CSV table of C-alpha atoms and ligand atoms in Angstrom, one decimal:
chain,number,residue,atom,x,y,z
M,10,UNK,CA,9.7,-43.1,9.9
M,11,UNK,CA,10.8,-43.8,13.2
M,12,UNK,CA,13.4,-40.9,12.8
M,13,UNK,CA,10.2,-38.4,11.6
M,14,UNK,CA,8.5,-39.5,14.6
M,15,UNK,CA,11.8,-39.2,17.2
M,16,UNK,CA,12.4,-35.8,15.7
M,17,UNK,CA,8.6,-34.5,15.8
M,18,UNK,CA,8.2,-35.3,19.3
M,19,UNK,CA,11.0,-32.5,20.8
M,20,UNK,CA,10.0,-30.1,18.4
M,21,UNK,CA,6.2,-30.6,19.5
M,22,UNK,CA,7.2,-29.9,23.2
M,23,UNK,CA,9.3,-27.0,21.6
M,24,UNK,CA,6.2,-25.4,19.8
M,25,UNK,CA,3.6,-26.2,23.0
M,26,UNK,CA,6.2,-24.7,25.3
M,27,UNK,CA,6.9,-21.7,22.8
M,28,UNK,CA,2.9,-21.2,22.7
M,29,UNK,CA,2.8,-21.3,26.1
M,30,UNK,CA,5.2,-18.8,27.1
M,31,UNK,CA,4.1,-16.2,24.4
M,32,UNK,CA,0.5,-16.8,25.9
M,33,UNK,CA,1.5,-16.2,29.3
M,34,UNK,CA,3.8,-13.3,28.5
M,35,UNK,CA,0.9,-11.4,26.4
M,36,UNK,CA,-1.5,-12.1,29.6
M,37,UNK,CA,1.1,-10.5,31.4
M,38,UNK,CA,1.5,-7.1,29.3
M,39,UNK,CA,-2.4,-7.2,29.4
M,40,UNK,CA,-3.3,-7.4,32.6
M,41,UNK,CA,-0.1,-4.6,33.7
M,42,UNK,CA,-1.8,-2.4,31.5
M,43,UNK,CA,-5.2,-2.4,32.7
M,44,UNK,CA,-3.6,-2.2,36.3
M,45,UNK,CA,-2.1,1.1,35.6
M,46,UNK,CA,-5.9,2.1,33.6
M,47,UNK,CA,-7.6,4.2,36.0
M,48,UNK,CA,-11.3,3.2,37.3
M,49,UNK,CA,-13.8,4.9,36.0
M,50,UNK,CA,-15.3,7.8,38.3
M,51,UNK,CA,-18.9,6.3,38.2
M,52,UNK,CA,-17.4,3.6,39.3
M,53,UNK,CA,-15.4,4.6,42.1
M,54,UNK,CA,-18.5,6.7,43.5
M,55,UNK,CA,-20.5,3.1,43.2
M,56,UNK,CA,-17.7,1.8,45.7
M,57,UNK,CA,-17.8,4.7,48.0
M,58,UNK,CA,-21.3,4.5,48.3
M,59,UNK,CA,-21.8,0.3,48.3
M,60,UNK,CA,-18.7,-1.0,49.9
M,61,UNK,CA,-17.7,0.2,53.5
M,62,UNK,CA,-14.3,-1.4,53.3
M,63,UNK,CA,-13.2,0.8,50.6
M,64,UNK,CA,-14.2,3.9,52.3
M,65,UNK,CA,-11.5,3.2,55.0
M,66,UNK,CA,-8.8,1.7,52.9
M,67,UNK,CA,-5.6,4.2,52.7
M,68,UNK,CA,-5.7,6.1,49.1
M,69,UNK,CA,-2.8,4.3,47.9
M,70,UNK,CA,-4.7,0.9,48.0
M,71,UNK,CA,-7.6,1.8,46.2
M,72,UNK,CA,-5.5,2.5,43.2
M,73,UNK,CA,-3.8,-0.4,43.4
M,74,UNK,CA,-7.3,-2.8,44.1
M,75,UNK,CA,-8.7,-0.7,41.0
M,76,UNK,CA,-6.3,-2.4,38.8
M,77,UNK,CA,-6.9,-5.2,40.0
M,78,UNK,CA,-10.9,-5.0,39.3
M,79,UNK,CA,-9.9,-3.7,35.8
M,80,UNK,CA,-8.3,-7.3,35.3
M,81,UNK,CA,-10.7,-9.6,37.5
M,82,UNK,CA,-13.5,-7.9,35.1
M,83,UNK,CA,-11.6,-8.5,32.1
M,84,UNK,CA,-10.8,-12.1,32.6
M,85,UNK,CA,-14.1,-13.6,34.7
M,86,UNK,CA,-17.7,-13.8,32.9
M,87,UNK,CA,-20.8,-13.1,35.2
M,88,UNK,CA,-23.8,-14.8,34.5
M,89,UNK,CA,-27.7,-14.0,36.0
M,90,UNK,CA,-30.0,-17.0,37.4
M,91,UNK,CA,-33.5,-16.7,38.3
M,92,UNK,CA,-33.6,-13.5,36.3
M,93,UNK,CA,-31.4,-11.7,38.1
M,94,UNK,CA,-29.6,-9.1,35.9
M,95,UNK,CA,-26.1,-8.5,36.0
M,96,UNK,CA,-25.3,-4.4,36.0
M,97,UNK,CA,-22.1,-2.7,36.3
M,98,UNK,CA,-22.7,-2.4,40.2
M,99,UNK,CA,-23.3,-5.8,40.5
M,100,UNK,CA,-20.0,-6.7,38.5
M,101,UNK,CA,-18.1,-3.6,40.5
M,102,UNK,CA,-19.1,-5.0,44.4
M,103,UNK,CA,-18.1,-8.5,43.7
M,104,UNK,CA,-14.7,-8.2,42.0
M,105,UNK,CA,-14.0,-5.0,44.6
M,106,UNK,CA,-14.6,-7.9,47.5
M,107,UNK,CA,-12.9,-10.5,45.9
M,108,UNK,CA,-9.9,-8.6,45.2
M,109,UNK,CA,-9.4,-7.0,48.4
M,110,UNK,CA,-8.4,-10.6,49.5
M,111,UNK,CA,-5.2,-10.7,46.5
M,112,UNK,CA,-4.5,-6.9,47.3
M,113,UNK,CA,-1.4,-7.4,48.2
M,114,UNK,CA,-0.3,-11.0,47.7
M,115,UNK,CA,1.2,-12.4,44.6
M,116,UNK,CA,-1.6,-13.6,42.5
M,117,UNK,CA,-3.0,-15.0,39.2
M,118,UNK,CA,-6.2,-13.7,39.5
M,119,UNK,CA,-8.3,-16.9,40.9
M,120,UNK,CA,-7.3,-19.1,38.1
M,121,UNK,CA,-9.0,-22.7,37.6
M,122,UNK,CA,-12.5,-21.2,37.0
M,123,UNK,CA,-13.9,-18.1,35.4
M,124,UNK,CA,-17.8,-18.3,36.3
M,125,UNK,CA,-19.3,-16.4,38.7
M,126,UNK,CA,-23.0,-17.2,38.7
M,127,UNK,CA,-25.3,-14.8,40.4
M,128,UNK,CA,-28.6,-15.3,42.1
M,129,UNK,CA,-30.9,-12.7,43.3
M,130,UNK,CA,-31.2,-13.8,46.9
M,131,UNK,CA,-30.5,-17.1,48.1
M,132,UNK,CA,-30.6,-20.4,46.0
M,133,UNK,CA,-31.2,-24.0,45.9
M,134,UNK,CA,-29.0,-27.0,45.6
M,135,UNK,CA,-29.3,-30.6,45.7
M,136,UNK,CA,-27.2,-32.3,47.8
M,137,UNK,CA,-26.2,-35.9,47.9
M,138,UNK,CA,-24.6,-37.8,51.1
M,139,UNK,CA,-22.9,-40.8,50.8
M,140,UNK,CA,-22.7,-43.5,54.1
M,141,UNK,CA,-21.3,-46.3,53.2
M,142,UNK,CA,-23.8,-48.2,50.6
M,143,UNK,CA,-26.3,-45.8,51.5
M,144,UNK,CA,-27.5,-42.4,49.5
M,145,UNK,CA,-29.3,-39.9,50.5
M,146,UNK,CA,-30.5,-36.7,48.4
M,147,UNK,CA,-31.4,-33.2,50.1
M,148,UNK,CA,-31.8,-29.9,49.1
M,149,UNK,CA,-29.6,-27.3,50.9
M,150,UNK,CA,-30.5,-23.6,50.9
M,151,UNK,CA,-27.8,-21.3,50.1
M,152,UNK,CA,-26.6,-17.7,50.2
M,153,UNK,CA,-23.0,-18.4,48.4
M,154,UNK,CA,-21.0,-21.7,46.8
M,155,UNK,CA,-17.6,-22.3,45.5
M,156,UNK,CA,-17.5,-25.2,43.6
M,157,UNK,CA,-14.4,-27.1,43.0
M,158,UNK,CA,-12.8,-26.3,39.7
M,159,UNK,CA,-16.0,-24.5,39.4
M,160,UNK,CA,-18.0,-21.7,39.3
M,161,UNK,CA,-18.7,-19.2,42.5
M,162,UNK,CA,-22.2,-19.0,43.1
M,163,UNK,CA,-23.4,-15.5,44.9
M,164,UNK,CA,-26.8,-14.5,46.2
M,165,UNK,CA,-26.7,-11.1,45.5
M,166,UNK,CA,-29.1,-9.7,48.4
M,167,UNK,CA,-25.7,-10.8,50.5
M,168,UNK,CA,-23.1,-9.6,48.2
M,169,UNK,CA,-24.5,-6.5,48.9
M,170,UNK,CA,-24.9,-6.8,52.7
M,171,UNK,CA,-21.4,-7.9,53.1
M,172,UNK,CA,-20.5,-5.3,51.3
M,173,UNK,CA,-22.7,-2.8,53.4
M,174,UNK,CA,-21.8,-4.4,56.6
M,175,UNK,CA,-17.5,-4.4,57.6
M,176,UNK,CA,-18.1,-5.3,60.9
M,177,UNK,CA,-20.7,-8.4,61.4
M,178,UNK,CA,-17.8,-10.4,60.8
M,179,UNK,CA,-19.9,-12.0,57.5
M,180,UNK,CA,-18.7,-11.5,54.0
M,181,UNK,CA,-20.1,-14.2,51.4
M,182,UNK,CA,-17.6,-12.6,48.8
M,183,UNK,CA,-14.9,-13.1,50.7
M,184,UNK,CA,-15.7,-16.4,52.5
M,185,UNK,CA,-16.2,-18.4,48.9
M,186,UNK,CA,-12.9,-16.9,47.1
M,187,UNK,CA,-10.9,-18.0,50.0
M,188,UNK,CA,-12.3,-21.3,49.3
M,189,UNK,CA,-10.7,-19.8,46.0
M,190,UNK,CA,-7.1,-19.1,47.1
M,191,UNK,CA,-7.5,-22.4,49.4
M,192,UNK,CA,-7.9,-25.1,46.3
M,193,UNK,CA,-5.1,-22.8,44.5
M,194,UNK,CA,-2.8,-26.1,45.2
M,195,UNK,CA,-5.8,-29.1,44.2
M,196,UNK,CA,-6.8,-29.5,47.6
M,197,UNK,CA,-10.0,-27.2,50.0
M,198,UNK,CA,-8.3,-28.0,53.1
M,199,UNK,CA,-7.6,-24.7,55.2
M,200,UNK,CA,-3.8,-24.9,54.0
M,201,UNK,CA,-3.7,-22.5,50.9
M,202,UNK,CA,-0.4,-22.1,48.8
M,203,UNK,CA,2.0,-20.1,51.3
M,204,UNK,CA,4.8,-17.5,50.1
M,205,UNK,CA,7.6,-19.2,51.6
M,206,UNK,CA,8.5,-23.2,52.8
M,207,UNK,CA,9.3,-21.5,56.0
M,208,UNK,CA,5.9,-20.9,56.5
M,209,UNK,CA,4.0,-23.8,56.5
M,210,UNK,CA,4.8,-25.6,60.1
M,211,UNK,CA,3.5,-21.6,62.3
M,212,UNK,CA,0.9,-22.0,59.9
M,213,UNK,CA,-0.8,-25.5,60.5
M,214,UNK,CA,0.5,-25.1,64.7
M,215,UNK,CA,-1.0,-22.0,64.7
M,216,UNK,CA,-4.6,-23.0,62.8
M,217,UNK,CA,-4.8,-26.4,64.5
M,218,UNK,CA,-5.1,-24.4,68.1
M,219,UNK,CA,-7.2,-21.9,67.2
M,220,UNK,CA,-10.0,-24.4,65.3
M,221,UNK,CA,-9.2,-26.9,68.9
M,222,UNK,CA,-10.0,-23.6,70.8
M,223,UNK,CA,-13.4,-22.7,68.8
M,224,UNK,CA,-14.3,-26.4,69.0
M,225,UNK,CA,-13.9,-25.8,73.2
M,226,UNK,CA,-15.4,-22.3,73.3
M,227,UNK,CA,-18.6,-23.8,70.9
M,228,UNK,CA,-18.6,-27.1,73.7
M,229,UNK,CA,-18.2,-24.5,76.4
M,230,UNK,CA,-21.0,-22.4,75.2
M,231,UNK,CA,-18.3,-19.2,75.7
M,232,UNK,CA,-17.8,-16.4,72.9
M,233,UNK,CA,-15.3,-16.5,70.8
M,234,UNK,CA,-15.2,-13.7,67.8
M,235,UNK,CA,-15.0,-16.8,65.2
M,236,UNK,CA,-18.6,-17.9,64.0
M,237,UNK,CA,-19.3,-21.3,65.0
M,238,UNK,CA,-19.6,-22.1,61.1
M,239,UNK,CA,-15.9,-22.1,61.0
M,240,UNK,CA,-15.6,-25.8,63.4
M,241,UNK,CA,-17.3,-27.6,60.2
M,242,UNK,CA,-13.8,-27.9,58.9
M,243,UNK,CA,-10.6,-26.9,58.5
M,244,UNK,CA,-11.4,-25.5,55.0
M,245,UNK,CA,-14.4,-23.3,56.8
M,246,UNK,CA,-12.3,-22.7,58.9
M,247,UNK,CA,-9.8,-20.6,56.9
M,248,UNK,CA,-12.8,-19.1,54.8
M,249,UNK,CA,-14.5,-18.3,58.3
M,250,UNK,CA,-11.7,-16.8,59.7
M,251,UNK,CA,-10.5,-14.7,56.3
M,252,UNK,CA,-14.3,-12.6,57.0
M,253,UNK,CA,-13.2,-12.1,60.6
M,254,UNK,CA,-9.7,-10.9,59.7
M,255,UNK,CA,-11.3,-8.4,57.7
M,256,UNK,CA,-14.5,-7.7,59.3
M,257,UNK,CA,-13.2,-7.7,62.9
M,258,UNK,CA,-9.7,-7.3,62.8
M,259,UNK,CA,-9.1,-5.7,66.4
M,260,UNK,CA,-11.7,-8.5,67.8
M,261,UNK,CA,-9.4,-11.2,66.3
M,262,UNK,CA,-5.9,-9.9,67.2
M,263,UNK,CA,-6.9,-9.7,70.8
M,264,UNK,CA,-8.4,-13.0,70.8
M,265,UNK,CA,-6.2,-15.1,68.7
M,266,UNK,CA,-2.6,-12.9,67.8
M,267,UNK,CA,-1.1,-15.6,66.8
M,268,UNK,CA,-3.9,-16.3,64.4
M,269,UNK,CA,-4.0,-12.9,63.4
M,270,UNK,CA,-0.5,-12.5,62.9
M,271,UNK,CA,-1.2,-15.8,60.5
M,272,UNK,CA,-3.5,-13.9,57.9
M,273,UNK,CA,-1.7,-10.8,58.3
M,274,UNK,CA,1.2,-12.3,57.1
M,275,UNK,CA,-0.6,-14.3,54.3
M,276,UNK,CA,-2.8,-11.7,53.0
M,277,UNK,CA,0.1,-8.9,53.6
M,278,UNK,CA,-2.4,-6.9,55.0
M,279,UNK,CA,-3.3,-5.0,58.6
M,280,UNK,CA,-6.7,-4.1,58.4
M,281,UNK,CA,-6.7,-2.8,61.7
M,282,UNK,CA,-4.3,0.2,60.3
M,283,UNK,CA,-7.3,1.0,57.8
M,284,UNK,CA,-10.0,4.0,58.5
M,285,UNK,CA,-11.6,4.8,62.0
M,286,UNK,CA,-10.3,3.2,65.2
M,287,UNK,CA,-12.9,0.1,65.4
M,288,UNK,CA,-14.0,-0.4,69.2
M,289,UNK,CA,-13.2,-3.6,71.0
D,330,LIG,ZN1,-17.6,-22.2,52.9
């Protein structure tokens, strides 16, 4: 009996590793297919009109960030709240912003979660604070959420203004699927999963300075293109600072280079090479 059981065990790791592998290698054929499937015309003309970004991104990348809508619309369920209804445009403007972020990079699509629930304009949560012994409960009024291991939660009247909008430096979209790519390795800390080992030390020098110098310029009362937001942590921090990259790209490499040098490196991107010269 003791043999049986000996014996079962291997070839149970055999058949869960076999599974596994077939799983991931048909995942693999499915989503390269549906990146080489071409975006429907409707739908591109719903992202020229909707989403300022995509107007100014070179022709070559909005082929390849179709694909990758084809497969973050395959693989993530949308779901209405407070009746809001979920339309192709409302699907097409929050997987075009979300993927503009994994354009270039490596990527598994956001995996952990595949909820994305969508409100109509800004939403309610409960809150609960924890001192010590003490509890307390608030409600917090939101416009987007990324829960951990969880759902994203979208107000749609700002999905479509960040989409509208590439150069307030605000992008809901954006800011809660860094939080995304952030807890891609278990932990919402402002240090996401890096390409290389080699990485990581520019990374965390480089980010430590810059959120020491918004904490001075927010004590100074003196500008600096990062929105105060980003000093609540170093997790905002990174989410703050990924809407600024894109939304004010020339703003941010002459106030922080080092910092934008950073992103531009992580999200293999330049947005300052895309469309119109932006002014200063
Ligand atoms: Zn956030």
């Amino acid at each position: 009996m003791l043999y049986l059981i000996l014996l079962s065990v291997p070839a149970a790791v055999l058949v869960w590793h076999l599974t596994a592998k077939f799983k991931h290698h048909r995942q693999q054929r499915r989503r390269s297919a549906l990146q080489r499937k071409p975006l429907p015309d409707h739908c591109q003309a719903i992202l020229q009109r909707d989403f300022a970004l995509y107007r100014k991104l070179p022709v070559e990348s909005r082929a390849k960030l179709h694909g990758h809508i084809n497969v973050f619309l395959d693989e993530k369920v949308f779901v209405g709240c407070n009746g809001m209804e979920i339309t192709e445009r409302v699907k097409l403007l929050i997987a075009a912003q979300a993927c503009l972020l994994i354009l270039n990079k490596p990527t598994d699509y956001y995996p952990g979660f595949e909820t994305i629930l969508v409100y109509p304009d800004t939403f309610v949560v409960s809150v609960t604070e924890r001192d010590g012994m003490v509890h307390s409960d608030s409600v917090s009024v939101r416009t987007g959420e990324s829960r951990h291991r969880g759902p994203i939660v979208l107000a749609w009247d700002q999905v479509l203004h960040g989409a509208s909008d590439e150069r307030d430096g605000h992008n809901v979209v954006m800011h809660e699927f860094a939080h995304k790519l952030d807890e891609e390795n278990w932990s919402m800390d402002g240090l996401p999963v890096l390409a290389n080992p080699q990485q990581y030390a520019p990374w965390k020098q480089v980010l430590t300075e810059a959120y020491a110098q918004l904490h001075r310029a927010i004590e100074q009362d003196s500008h600096d293109v990062i929105d105060d937001y980003g000093a609540t942590s170093p997790a905002e921090f990174f989410a703050v600072v990924t809407e600024t990259f894109f939304e004010k790209p020339k703003q941010l490499k002459h106030q922080h280079p080092a910092l934008y040098e950073q992103f531009r490196a992580y999200y293999q991107l330049d947005p300052i090479q895309w469309g119109e010269a932006r002014d200063l």
